[in-house]
CSV table of C-alpha atoms in Angstrom, one decimal:
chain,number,residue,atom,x,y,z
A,257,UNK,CA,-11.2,18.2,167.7
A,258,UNK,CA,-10.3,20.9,170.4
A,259,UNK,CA,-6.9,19.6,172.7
A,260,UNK,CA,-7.0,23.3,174.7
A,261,UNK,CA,-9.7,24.4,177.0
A,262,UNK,CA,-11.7,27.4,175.8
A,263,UNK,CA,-11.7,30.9,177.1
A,264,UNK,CA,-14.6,30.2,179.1
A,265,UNK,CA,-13.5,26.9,180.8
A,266,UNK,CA,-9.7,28.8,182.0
A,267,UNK,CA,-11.5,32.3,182.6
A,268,UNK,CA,-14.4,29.8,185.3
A,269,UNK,CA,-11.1,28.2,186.9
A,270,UNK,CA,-9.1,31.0,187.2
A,271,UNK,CA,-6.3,30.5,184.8
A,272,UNK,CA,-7.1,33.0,182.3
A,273,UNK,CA,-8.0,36.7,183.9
A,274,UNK,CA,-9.0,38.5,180.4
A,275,UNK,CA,-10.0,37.3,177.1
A,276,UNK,CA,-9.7,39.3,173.7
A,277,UNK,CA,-11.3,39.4,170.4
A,278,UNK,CA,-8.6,39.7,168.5
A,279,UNK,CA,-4.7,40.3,168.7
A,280,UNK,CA,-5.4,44.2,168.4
A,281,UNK,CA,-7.8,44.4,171.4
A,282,UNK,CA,-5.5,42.1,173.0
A,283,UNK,CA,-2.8,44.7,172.5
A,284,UNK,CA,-4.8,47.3,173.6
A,285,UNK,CA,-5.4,45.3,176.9
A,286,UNK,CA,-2.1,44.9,177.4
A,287,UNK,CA,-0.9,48.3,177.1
A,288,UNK,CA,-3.6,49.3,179.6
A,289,UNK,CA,-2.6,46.7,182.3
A,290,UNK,CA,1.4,48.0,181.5
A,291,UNK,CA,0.7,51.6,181.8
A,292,UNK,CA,-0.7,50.8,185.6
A,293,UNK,CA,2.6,49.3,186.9
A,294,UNK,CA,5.4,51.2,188.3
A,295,UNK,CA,8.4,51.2,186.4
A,296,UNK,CA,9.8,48.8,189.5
A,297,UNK,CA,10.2,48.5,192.8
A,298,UNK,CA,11.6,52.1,194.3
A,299,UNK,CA,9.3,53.9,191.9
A,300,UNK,CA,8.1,57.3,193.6
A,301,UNK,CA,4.3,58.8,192.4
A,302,UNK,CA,4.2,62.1,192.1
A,303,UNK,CA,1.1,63.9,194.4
A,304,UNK,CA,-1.6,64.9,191.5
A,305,UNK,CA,-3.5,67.4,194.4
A,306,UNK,CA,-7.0,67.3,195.8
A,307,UNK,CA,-9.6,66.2,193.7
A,308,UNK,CA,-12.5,67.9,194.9
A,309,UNK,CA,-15.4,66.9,191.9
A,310,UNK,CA,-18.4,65.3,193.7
A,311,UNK,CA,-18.6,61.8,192.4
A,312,UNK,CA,-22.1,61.2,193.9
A,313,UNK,CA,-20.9,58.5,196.2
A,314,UNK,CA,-24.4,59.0,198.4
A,315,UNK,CA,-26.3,58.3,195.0
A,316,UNK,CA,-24.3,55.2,193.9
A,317,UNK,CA,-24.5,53.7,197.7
A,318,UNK,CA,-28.4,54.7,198.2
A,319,UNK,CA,-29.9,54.7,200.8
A,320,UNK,CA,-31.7,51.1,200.6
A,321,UNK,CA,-29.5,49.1,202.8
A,322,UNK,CA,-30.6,46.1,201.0
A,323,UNK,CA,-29.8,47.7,197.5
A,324,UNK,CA,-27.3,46.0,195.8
A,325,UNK,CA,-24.4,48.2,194.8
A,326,UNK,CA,-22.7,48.0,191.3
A,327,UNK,CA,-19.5,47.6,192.5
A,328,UNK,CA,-17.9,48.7,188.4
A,329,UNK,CA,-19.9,51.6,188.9
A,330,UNK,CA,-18.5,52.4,192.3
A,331,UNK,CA,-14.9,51.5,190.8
A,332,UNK,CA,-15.8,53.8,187.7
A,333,UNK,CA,-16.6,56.4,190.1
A,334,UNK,CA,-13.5,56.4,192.6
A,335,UNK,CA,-10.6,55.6,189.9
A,336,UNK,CA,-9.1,58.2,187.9
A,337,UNK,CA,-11.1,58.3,184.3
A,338,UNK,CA,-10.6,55.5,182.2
A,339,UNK,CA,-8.2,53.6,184.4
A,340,UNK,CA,-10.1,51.2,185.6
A,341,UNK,CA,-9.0,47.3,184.4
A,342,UNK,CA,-10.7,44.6,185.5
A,343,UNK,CA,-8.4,41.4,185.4
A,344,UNK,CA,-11.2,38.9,186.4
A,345,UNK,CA,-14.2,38.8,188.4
A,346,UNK,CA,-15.8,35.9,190.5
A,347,UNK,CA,-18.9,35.7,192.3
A,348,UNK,CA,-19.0,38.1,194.6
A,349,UNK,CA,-15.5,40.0,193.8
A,350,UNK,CA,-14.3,42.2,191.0
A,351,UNK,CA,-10.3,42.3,191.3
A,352,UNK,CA,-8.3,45.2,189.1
A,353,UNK,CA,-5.8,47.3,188.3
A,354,UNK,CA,-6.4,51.5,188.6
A,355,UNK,CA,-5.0,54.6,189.4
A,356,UNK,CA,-6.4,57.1,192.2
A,357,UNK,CA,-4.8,60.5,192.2
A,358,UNK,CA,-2.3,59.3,189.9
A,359,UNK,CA,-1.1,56.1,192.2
A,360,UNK,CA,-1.6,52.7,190.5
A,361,UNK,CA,-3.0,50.6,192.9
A,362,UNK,CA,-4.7,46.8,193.1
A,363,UNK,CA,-8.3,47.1,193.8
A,364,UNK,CA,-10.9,44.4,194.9
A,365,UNK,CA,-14.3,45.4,194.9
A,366,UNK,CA,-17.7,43.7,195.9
A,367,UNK,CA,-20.1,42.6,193.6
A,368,UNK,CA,-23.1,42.7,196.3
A,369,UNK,CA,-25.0,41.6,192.7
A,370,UNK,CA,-23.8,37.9,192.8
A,371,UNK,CA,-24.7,35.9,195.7
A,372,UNK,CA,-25.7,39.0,197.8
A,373,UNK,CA,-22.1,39.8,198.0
A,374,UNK,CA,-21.3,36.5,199.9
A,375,UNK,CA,-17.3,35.3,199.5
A,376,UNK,CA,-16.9,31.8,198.2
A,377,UNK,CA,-13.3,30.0,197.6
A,378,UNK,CA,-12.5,31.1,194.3
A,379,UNK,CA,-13.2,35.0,195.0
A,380,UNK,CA,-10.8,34.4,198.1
A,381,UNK,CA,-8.2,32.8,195.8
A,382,UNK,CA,-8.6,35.6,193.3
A,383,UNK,CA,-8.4,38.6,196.1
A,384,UNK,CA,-5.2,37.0,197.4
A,385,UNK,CA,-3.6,36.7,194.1
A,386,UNK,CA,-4.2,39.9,193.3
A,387,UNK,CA,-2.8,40.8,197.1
A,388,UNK,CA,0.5,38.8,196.4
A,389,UNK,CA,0.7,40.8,192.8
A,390,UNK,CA,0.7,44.0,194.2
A,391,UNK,CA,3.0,42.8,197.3
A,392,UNK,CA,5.6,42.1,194.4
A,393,UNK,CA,5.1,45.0,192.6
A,394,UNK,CA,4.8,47.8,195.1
A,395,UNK,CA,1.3,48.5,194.3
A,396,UNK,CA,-1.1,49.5,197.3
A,397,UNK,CA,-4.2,47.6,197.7
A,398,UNK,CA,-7.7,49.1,198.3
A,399,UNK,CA,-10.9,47.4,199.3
A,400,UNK,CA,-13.9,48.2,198.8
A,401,UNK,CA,-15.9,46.4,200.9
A,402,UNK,CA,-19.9,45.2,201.0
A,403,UNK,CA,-20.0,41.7,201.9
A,404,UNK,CA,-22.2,39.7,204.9
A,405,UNK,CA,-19.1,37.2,205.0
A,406,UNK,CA,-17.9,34.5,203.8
A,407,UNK,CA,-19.6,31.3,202.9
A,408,UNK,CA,-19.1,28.7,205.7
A,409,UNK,CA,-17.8,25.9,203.6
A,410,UNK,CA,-14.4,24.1,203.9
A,411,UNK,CA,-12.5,25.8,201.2
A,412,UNK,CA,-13.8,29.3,201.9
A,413,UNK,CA,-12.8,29.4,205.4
A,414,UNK,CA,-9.3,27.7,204.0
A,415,UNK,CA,-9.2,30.5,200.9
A,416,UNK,CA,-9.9,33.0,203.6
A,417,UNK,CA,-6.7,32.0,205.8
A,418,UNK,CA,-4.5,32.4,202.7
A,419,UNK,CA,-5.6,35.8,202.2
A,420,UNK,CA,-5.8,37.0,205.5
A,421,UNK,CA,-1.7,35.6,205.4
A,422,UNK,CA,-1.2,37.3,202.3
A,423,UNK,CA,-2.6,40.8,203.7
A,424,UNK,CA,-0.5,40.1,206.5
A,425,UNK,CA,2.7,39.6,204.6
A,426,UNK,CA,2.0,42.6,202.6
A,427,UNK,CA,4.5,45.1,202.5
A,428,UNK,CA,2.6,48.0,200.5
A,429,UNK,CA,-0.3,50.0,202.2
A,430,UNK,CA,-3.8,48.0,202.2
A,431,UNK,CA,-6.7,50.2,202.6
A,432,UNK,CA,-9.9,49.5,203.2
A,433,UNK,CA,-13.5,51.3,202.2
A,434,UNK,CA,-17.0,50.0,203.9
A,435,UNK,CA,-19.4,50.8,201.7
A,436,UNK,CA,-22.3,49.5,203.6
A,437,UNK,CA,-21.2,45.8,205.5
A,438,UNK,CA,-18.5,44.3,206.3
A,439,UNK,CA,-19.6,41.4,208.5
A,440,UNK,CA,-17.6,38.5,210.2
A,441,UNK,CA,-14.6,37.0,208.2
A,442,UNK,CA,-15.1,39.0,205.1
């Protein structure tokens, strides 16, 4: 008889952000999640230049404005190669770790995919968890944004007011990318 919750019932409520085959890949995971967080609070990055390389941003985005756009291929795109670590993805959202130009930051990406992008509760909950993370460990935040909203339901709109506080009580730079929308709350 099974006492815990599988991997699948945490990873749909939120309590569990990765899952691992084995303790290897689990280690593996871990180191990559490690090597993205400054050594503490103080830490200085070190300017890695100008990256001028073309990542075909135009041919990612398209030209369809009713396209959806792979927002892991976007993230692939943007982040330094092979830095990219997605800690847990809800309708909607992807939320991760990464490094552009060297700098670890927090990233949280639309998945205009699932739901057409739309923001429900638990994506909110997830984006400002990952907010508050960085907030504690000097990591900027970077968005990048292709939503129509948020859906107009009770614990959205309350999900949403936690972020937006947590964005506000940030102390590390948030920046923002529009993709293609970014309409009302979202």
């Amino acid at each position: 008889r099974q006492v815990l919750p599988s991997i699948g019932e945490t990873q749909a409520v939120g309590v569990l952000d990765s899952a691992f085959a084995c303790d290897a890949s689990a280690l593996l995971g871990l180191r990559q999640i490690v090597n993205l967080l400054p050594a503490g609070n103080g830490w200085e990055w070190r300017e890695h230049g100008q990256d001028d390389e073309d990542i075909g941003l135009d041919r990612l985005i398209g030209a369809d404005p009713d396209a959806a756009i792979d927002g892991r291929r976007l993230l692939r795109a943007v982040c330094d190669g092979r830095t990219f670590v997605e800690l847990g993805h809800r309708d909607g959202l992807i939320v991760a770790l990464a490094r552009i130009g060297g700098r670890a930051i927090g990233v949280l990406a639309s998945d205009s995919a699932a739901m057409s992008g739309v923001l429900d509760a638990a994506a909110l909950s997830k984006a400002t968890l990952l907010v508050q993370f960085c907030a504690r460990h000097d990591l900027p935040v970077v968005t990048l944004a292709d939503s129509p909203g948020v859906l107009p339901d009770g614990p959205a709109l309350v999900a949403l007011g936690n972020l937006v506080q947590a964005w506000s009580d940030c102390p590390v730079a948030v920046i923002g990318l529009i993709s293609r929308r970014w309409i009302g709350a979202a």
